[in-house]
CSV table of C-alpha atoms in Angstrom, one decimal:
chain,number,residue,atom,x,y,z
A,1,MET,CA,-14.8,291.6,-87.2
A,2,THR,CA,-17.7,289.4,-86.1
A,3,PRO,CA,-20.1,288.1,-88.9
A,4,LYS,CA,-22.8,290.6,-87.9
A,5,TYR,CA,-20.5,293.6,-88.7
A,6,SER,CA,-20.4,295.1,-92.2
A,7,GLU,CA,-17.1,296.5,-93.3
A,8,PRO,CA,-18.4,300.1,-93.1
A,9,TYR,CA,-19.5,299.4,-89.5
A,10,ALA,CA,-16.2,297.7,-88.7
A,11,ALA,CA,-14.4,300.9,-89.8
A,12,THR,CA,-16.3,302.9,-87.2
A,13,VAL,CA,-15.5,300.3,-84.5
A,14,GLY,CA,-11.8,300.6,-85.6
A,15,LEU,CA,-11.8,304.3,-85.2
A,16,ARG,CA,-13.3,304.1,-81.7
A,17,ASN,CA,-10.7,301.5,-80.6
A,18,ALA,CA,-7.9,303.5,-82.2
A,19,LEU,CA,-8.8,306.4,-80.0
A,20,ILE,CA,-8.9,304.2,-77.0
A,21,THR,CA,-5.5,302.9,-77.9
A,22,ALA,CA,-4.0,306.3,-78.3
A,23,ARG,CA,-5.4,307.4,-75.0
A,24,ALA,CA,-3.6,304.4,-73.5
A,25,GLY,CA,-0.3,305.9,-74.6
A,26,PHE,CA,0.3,304.3,-78.0
A,27,THR,CA,1.3,306.6,-80.8
A,28,THR,CA,2.0,303.9,-83.4
A,29,VAL,CA,0.4,300.5,-83.8
A,30,ARG,CA,0.0,297.6,-86.3
A,31,ASP,CA,-3.4,296.3,-87.0
A,32,LEU,CA,-2.5,292.7,-87.9
A,33,GLY,CA,-5.9,291.3,-88.9
A,34,GLY,CA,-9.0,293.0,-90.2
A,35,PRO,CA,-11.3,293.4,-93.2
A,36,PRO,CA,-9.1,295.3,-95.7
A,37,LEU,CA,-11.4,298.1,-96.7
A,38,ALA,CA,-12.4,298.9,-93.1
A,39,SER,CA,-8.8,298.7,-91.9
A,40,ILE,CA,-7.5,301.0,-94.7
A,41,ALA,CA,-10.4,303.5,-94.2
A,42,MET,CA,-9.6,303.7,-90.5
A,43,ARG,CA,-5.8,304.2,-91.1
A,44,ASP,CA,-6.3,306.8,-93.7
A,45,ALA,CA,-9.0,308.8,-91.9
A,46,ILE,CA,-6.7,309.1,-88.9
A,47,LYS,CA,-3.7,309.9,-91.1
A,48,GLU,CA,-5.6,312.7,-92.8
A,49,GLY,CA,-6.4,314.2,-89.4
A,50,GLY,CA,-10.1,313.6,-89.6
A,51,PHE,CA,-10.1,311.5,-86.5
A,52,PRO,CA,-7.8,311.3,-83.5
A,53,GLY,CA,-5.7,308.2,-83.1
A,54,PRO,CA,-2.3,306.6,-83.5
A,55,ARG,CA,-0.2,306.2,-86.6
A,56,ILE,CA,-1.4,302.8,-88.0
A,57,GLN,CA,0.0,300.1,-90.2
A,58,VAL,CA,-2.5,297.6,-91.4
A,59,ALA,CA,-2.2,294.1,-92.7
A,60,GLY,CA,-5.8,293.3,-93.8
A,61,PRO,CA,-6.8,289.6,-93.5
A,62,ALA,CA,-4.1,287.2,-92.4
A,63,LEU,CA,-3.4,284.3,-94.8
A,64,SER,CA,-4.6,280.9,-93.6
A,65,ILE,CA,-4.7,277.3,-94.7
A,66,ILE,CA,-8.0,275.7,-95.5
A,67,GLY,CA,-9.5,274.9,-92.1
A,68,GLY,CA,-6.9,276.9,-90.3
A,69,HIS,CA,-6.8,279.7,-87.8
A,70,GLY,CA,-8.0,282.4,-90.3
A,71,ASP,CA,-10.6,280.3,-92.1
A,72,ALA,CA,-14.0,281.8,-91.0
A,73,THR,CA,-16.0,278.9,-92.5
A,74,VAL,CA,-14.7,276.4,-89.9
A,75,GLY,CA,-17.6,275.0,-88.0
A,76,LEU,CA,-20.3,276.1,-90.5
A,77,ALA,CA,-22.7,273.7,-92.1
A,78,PRO,CA,-21.2,272.0,-95.2
A,79,ASN,CA,-23.6,273.7,-97.6
A,80,LEU,CA,-22.8,277.2,-96.1
A,81,ARG,CA,-19.1,276.5,-96.3
A,82,ALA,CA,-19.4,275.4,-99.9
A,83,ALA,CA,-21.4,278.5,-100.8
A,84,ILE,CA,-18.8,280.8,-99.2
A,85,GLU,CA,-15.9,279.0,-100.9
A,86,ALA,CA,-17.7,279.3,-104.3
A,87,THR,CA,-17.8,283.1,-104.0
A,88,GLY,CA,-14.0,283.3,-103.6
A,89,GLU,CA,-14.4,286.0,-101.0
A,90,GLN,CA,-12.0,284.3,-98.6
A,91,PHE,CA,-9.1,284.7,-101.1
A,92,TRP,CA,-6.6,284.8,-98.2
A,93,VAL,CA,-7.3,281.1,-97.5
A,94,CYS,CA,-4.8,279.5,-99.9
A,95,THR,CA,-3.1,276.2,-100.8
A,96,GLY,CA,0.2,275.8,-102.6
A,97,PRO,CA,3.0,278.3,-103.2
A,98,LEU,CA,1.5,279.8,-106.4
A,99,GLU,CA,-1.9,280.3,-104.8
A,100,CYS,CA,-0.4,281.8,-101.6
A,101,GLY,CA,1.8,284.1,-103.6
A,102,LYS,CA,-1.3,285.3,-105.5
A,103,ALA,CA,-3.2,285.8,-102.3
A,104,VAL,CA,-0.3,288.1,-101.0
A,105,ARG,CA,-0.6,290.2,-104.2
A,106,LYS,CA,-4.3,290.5,-103.8
A,107,ILE,CA,-4.0,291.7,-100.3
A,108,ALA,CA,-1.1,294.0,-101.2
A,109,ALA,CA,-3.3,295.6,-104.0
A,110,TYR,CA,-5.6,297.0,-101.3
A,111,GLY,CA,-2.7,299.2,-100.1
A,112,VAL,CA,-1.8,297.4,-96.9
A,113,ASP,CA,1.5,298.1,-95.0
A,114,VAL,CA,2.4,294.6,-93.9
A,115,ILE,CA,1.5,291.0,-94.7
A,116,LYS,CA,0.5,288.6,-91.9
A,117,PHE,CA,0.0,284.8,-92.1
A,118,HIS,CA,-0.9,282.1,-89.7
A,119,ALA,CA,2.2,279.8,-89.6
A,120,THR,CA,0.5,277.7,-87.0
A,121,GLY,CA,-2.9,277.0,-85.4
A,122,GLY,CA,-4.3,279.5,-82.9
A,123,VAL,CA,-5.6,279.3,-79.4
A,124,LEU,CA,-9.0,280.8,-80.0
A,125,ASP,CA,-9.9,278.7,-83.0
A,126,ASP,CA,-11.8,275.5,-82.5
A,127,GLY,CA,-9.7,273.5,-84.8
A,128,LYS,CA,-8.3,270.2,-83.7
A,129,ILE,CA,-5.1,270.6,-85.8
A,130,GLY,CA,-3.5,272.2,-82.7
A,131,LEU,CA,-0.8,274.8,-82.4
A,132,GLU,CA,1.8,273.4,-84.7
A,133,GLN,CA,2.8,274.2,-88.3
A,134,HIS,CA,0.0,274.9,-90.8
A,135,PHE,CA,1.5,276.2,-94.0
A,136,THR,CA,4.2,274.1,-95.6
A,137,ASP,CA,7.8,275.4,-95.8
A,138,GLU,CA,7.3,276.1,-99.5
A,139,GLU,CA,4.1,278.0,-99.0
A,140,MET,CA,5.6,280.1,-96.2
A,141,LYS,CA,8.6,281.0,-98.4
A,142,ALA,CA,6.3,282.0,-101.3
A,143,ILE,CA,4.4,284.3,-98.9
A,144,CYS,CA,7.6,285.9,-97.6
A,145,ASP,CA,9.3,286.2,-101.0
A,146,THR,CA,6.2,287.7,-102.7
A,147,ALA,CA,5.7,290.2,-99.9
A,148,HIS,CA,9.3,291.3,-99.8
A,149,GLN,CA,9.3,291.7,-103.6
A,150,LEU,CA,6.4,294.1,-103.1
A,151,GLY,CA,8.3,296.0,-100.4
A,152,LEU,CA,6.2,294.7,-97.5
A,153,LYS,CA,7.3,293.2,-94.2
A,154,VAL,CA,5.9,289.9,-93.1
A,155,ALA,CA,4.5,289.0,-89.6
A,156,ALA,CA,3.8,285.4,-88.7
A,157,HIS,CA,1.3,284.3,-86.1
A,158,ALA,CA,3.1,281.3,-84.6
A,159,HIS,CA,2.8,279.3,-81.4
A,160,GLY,CA,4.4,275.8,-81.9
A,161,ALA,CA,8.2,275.4,-82.0
A,162,LYS,CA,8.3,273.7,-85.5
A,163,GLY,CA,6.0,276.3,-87.0
A,164,ILE,CA,8.1,279.1,-85.5
A,165,GLY,CA,11.3,277.7,-87.0
A,166,ALA,CA,9.7,277.1,-90.4
A,167,ALA,CA,8.5,280.7,-90.5
A,168,VAL,CA,11.9,282.1,-89.5
A,169,ARG,CA,13.6,280.1,-92.2
A,170,ALA,CA,11.1,281.3,-94.7
A,171,GLY,CA,12.1,284.9,-94.0
A,172,VAL,CA,9.5,286.5,-91.8
A,173,ASP,CA,10.4,289.8,-90.2
A,174,SER,CA,8.6,289.0,-86.9
A,175,ILE,CA,7.2,286.2,-84.9
A,176,GLU,CA,3.9,287.1,-83.1
A,177,HIS,CA,3.3,285.2,-79.9
A,178,GLY,CA,6.1,282.6,-80.2
A,179,THR,CA,4.6,280.8,-77.3
A,180,TYR,CA,6.6,277.5,-77.5
A,181,ALA,CA,9.8,278.9,-79.1
A,182,ASP,CA,12.6,276.6,-78.1
A,183,ASP,CA,16.4,277.1,-78.0
A,184,ALA,CA,16.7,276.2,-81.7
A,185,ASP,CA,14.1,278.7,-82.7
A,186,VAL,CA,15.6,281.4,-80.6
A,187,ALA,CA,19.1,280.8,-82.0
A,188,LEU,CA,17.7,280.9,-85.5
A,189,MET,CA,15.8,284.2,-84.8
A,190,LYS,CA,19.0,285.7,-83.4
A,191,ALA,CA,21.0,284.6,-86.5
A,192,ARG,CA,18.4,286.0,-88.9
A,193,GLY,CA,17.6,289.2,-87.0
A,194,THR,CA,13.9,288.1,-86.7
A,195,TYR,CA,11.9,290.2,-84.2
A,196,TYR,CA,10.1,288.6,-81.4
A,197,VAL,CA,6.7,290.0,-80.4
A,198,GLY,CA,5.5,288.2,-77.3
A,199,THR,CA,1.9,289.6,-76.9
A,200,LEU,CA,1.8,288.6,-73.3
A,201,MET,CA,-1.4,290.6,-72.8
A,202,ALA,CA,-3.2,288.0,-75.0
A,203,PHE,CA,-2.8,285.5,-72.2
A,204,SER,CA,-4.3,287.9,-69.7
A,205,GLY,CA,-7.2,288.0,-72.1
A,206,LEU,CA,-7.5,284.3,-72.1
A,207,ARG,CA,-7.5,284.2,-68.3
A,208,LEU,CA,-10.4,286.6,-68.2
A,209,TYR,CA,-12.8,284.3,-70.0
A,210,LEU,CA,-11.7,280.8,-69.1
A,211,GLY,CA,-14.3,278.6,-67.4
A,212,LYS,CA,-17.1,280.9,-68.3
A,213,GLY,CA,-18.7,279.0,-71.1
A,214,ILE,CA,-17.3,281.5,-73.7
A,215,TYR,CA,-14.7,279.3,-75.3
A,216,THR,CA,-15.2,275.9,-76.8
A,217,ALA,CA,-13.7,272.8,-75.1
A,218,ASN,CA,-10.8,272.7,-77.6
A,219,THR,CA,-10.0,276.3,-77.0
A,220,GLU,CA,-10.2,275.9,-73.2
A,221,ILE,CA,-7.6,273.1,-73.4
A,222,LYS,CA,-5.2,275.0,-75.6
A,223,ALA,CA,-5.6,278.2,-73.5
A,224,ARG,CA,-4.8,276.4,-70.2
A,225,GLN,CA,-1.7,274.7,-71.9
A,226,THR,CA,-0.3,278.1,-73.1
A,227,LEU,CA,-0.8,279.7,-69.7
A,228,LEU,CA,1.6,277.2,-68.2
A,229,VAL,CA,4.4,278.7,-70.3
A,230,TRP,CA,3.3,282.3,-70.2
A,231,GLY,CA,6.3,284.5,-70.9
A,232,LYS,CA,8.9,281.7,-70.8
A,233,ALA,CA,9.7,282.0,-74.5
A,234,LEU,CA,10.1,285.8,-74.3
A,235,ASN,CA,12.6,285.3,-71.5
A,236,ARG,CA,14.5,282.8,-73.6
A,237,ALA,CA,14.6,285.2,-76.5
A,238,TYR,CA,15.6,288.1,-74.4
A,239,LYS,CA,18.5,286.3,-72.8
A,240,ALA,CA,19.7,285.2,-76.2
A,241,GLY,CA,19.7,288.8,-77.6
A,242,VAL,CA,16.9,288.4,-80.0
A,243,PRO,CA,15.5,291.8,-81.1
A,244,ILE,CA,12.2,292.4,-79.3
A,245,ALA,CA,9.3,294.7,-80.0
A,246,LEU,CA,6.2,295.2,-77.9
A,247,GLY,CA,2.9,293.9,-79.2
A,248,THR,CA,-0.3,293.1,-77.4
A,249,ASP,CA,-2.8,291.2,-79.5
A,250,ALA,CA,-5.4,293.8,-78.4
A,251,ALA,CA,-9.1,292.7,-78.7
A,252,VAL,CA,-8.3,289.3,-77.1
A,253,PHE,CA,-8.4,291.6,-74.0
A,254,PRO,CA,-10.3,294.9,-73.7
A,255,HIS,CA,-8.8,297.8,-75.7
A,256,GLY,CA,-7.1,300.4,-73.5
A,257,ARG,CA,-5.2,298.0,-71.3
A,258,ASN,CA,-2.4,297.7,-73.9
A,259,GLY,CA,0.2,299.4,-71.6
A,260,GLU,CA,0.0,296.5,-69.2
A,261,GLU,CA,2.2,294.6,-71.7
A,262,VAL,CA,5.3,296.5,-70.4
A,263,GLY,CA,4.8,295.2,-66.9
A,264,LEU,CA,4.3,291.7,-68.1
A,265,MET,CA,7.5,291.8,-70.2
A,266,VAL,CA,9.2,292.5,-66.9
A,267,SER,CA,7.3,290.2,-64.5
A,268,LYS,CA,6.7,287.3,-67.0
A,269,GLY,CA,9.4,287.8,-69.6
A,270,GLY,CA,12.3,288.7,-67.2
A,271,MET,CA,13.2,291.9,-69.0
A,272,THR,CA,14.4,295.0,-67.2
A,273,PRO,CA,12.0,297.9,-67.2
A,274,ARG,CA,14.5,299.9,-69.3
A,275,ASP,CA,14.7,297.2,-72.0
A,276,ALA,CA,10.9,296.7,-72.0
A,277,LEU,CA,10.5,300.4,-72.7
A,278,ILE,CA,13.1,300.2,-75.5
A,279,ALA,CA,11.1,297.4,-77.0
A,280,ALA,CA,8.0,299.5,-76.8
A,281,THR,CA,9.6,302.5,-78.5
A,282,LYS,CA,12.8,302.0,-80.5
A,283,GLY,CA,12.2,298.3,-81.0
A,284,GLY,CA,8.7,298.8,-82.4
A,285,ALA,CA,9.8,301.6,-84.7
A,286,ASP,CA,12.7,299.5,-86.0
A,287,LEU,CA,10.4,296.5,-86.7
A,288,LEU,CA,7.9,298.7,-88.5
A,289,GLY,CA,10.5,300.4,-90.7
A,290,LEU,CA,9.8,303.7,-89.0
A,291,SER,CA,13.0,304.4,-87.2
A,292,ARG,CA,13.8,307.5,-89.2
A,293,GLU,CA,10.5,308.9,-88.3
A,294,THR,CA,9.7,307.8,-84.7
A,295,GLY,CA,10.8,305.6,-81.9
A,296,THR,CA,13.2,308.0,-80.2
A,297,LEU,CA,13.0,311.7,-79.3
A,298,GLU,CA,15.5,313.4,-81.7
A,299,PRO,CA,15.6,316.6,-83.7
A,300,GLY,CA,13.9,316.0,-87.1
A,301,LYS,CA,11.7,313.1,-86.0
A,302,SER,CA,8.0,313.1,-85.5
A,303,ALA,CA,6.6,314.6,-82.2
A,304,ASP,CA,5.3,311.4,-80.8
A,305,LEU,CA,5.4,311.4,-77.0
A,306,ILE,CA,3.4,310.6,-73.9
A,307,ALA,CA,3.5,311.8,-70.3
A,308,VAL,CA,2.9,309.5,-67.4
A,309,THR,CA,2.6,309.7,-63.6
A,310,GLY,CA,5.5,307.9,-62.0
A,311,ASP,CA,8.8,306.5,-63.2
A,312,PRO,CA,8.5,303.6,-65.6
A,313,LEU,CA,12.2,302.8,-65.2
A,314,THR,CA,11.4,301.7,-61.6
A,315,ASP,CA,7.7,300.9,-61.9
A,316,PRO,CA,6.5,299.6,-65.3
A,317,ALA,CA,2.9,300.2,-64.2
A,318,ALA,CA,3.6,303.9,-64.6
A,319,VAL,CA,3.0,303.6,-68.3
A,320,THR,CA,-0.7,302.8,-67.6
A,321,HIS,CA,-1.2,306.2,-65.9
A,322,VAL,CA,-1.2,308.4,-69.0
A,323,SER,CA,-1.7,312.1,-68.6
A,324,TYR,CA,-0.8,313.4,-72.1
A,325,VAL,CA,-0.4,312.0,-75.6
A,326,MET,CA,0.9,313.6,-78.8
A,327,VAL,CA,0.9,311.9,-82.1
A,328,GLU,CA,2.8,313.6,-85.0
A,329,GLY,CA,2.6,316.9,-83.2
A,330,ARG,CA,-1.2,316.6,-82.5
A,331,ALA,CA,-2.4,316.3,-79.0
A,332,ILE,CA,-4.9,313.4,-78.4
A,333,PRO,CA,-8.0,314.4,-76.4
A,334,LEU,CA,-8.0,312.2,-73.3
A,335,ARG,CA,-11.7,312.8,-72.6
């Protein structure tokens, strides 16, 4: 949500993008970062049948350190930053295990489905801290322990190797991006059963806007560095047998192109088309805790299915040619 958007307006944007995403062949998604009231309103309006769209799990705002990837006051004038901090509205920006645990409880109280935190810096923020570990080991553990006590899974945005390892040791359920995951990270993820979500489409999004004066100098540097290792960590995790689920980081690239992730998992990540499809269906359902409801076509499960032109087992691009979508037994209008 950009600063000019109110939460009510953000909900309408979310409903529009949810329909675009369903039309792209996605019957279930996680929204891993958004204003809590807007995200929940969008999720519930679709669930109640008032609007067409996929089944959605929402995280609300992602926890961040002060000055970190999720701190919206970075770059503001000091007086504006102080004023925003005084309101306490950015309660997801936290310091210390106790404060971070409290922030998790506040987000959970909205009725979210999953907790997300920024274990490392991000590519698109202008921070000079870089892409390595942000929260301390103790803070990450407090976030994970509190969320799990509340029955919520935890997703960690993580790029740098040390931050990835720290997040896995803290107990996260999934690593999002995992750009610089090394052999030690991968071995740890395999041992802990931590899911890897490569979001390779995010790098396609970066490439769209590089060199056009849209990103800051710091962001341009980080983006070009990450493009050099695009898909390499996914390939490392795949070869090691780490559980994999498809995720796209939609909005970094235009909504509706989500299905291109399957092809990138094959061409950049070295996965077979079959295994990429499993990650997009069964893997995602397992990660989201929905395997009894969806993820495979079986008697007693939800009627979630799509029809495509072509054979995705031989041509991953076939999943981008969607001719029919059904979510929980309801057909999605494609026009």
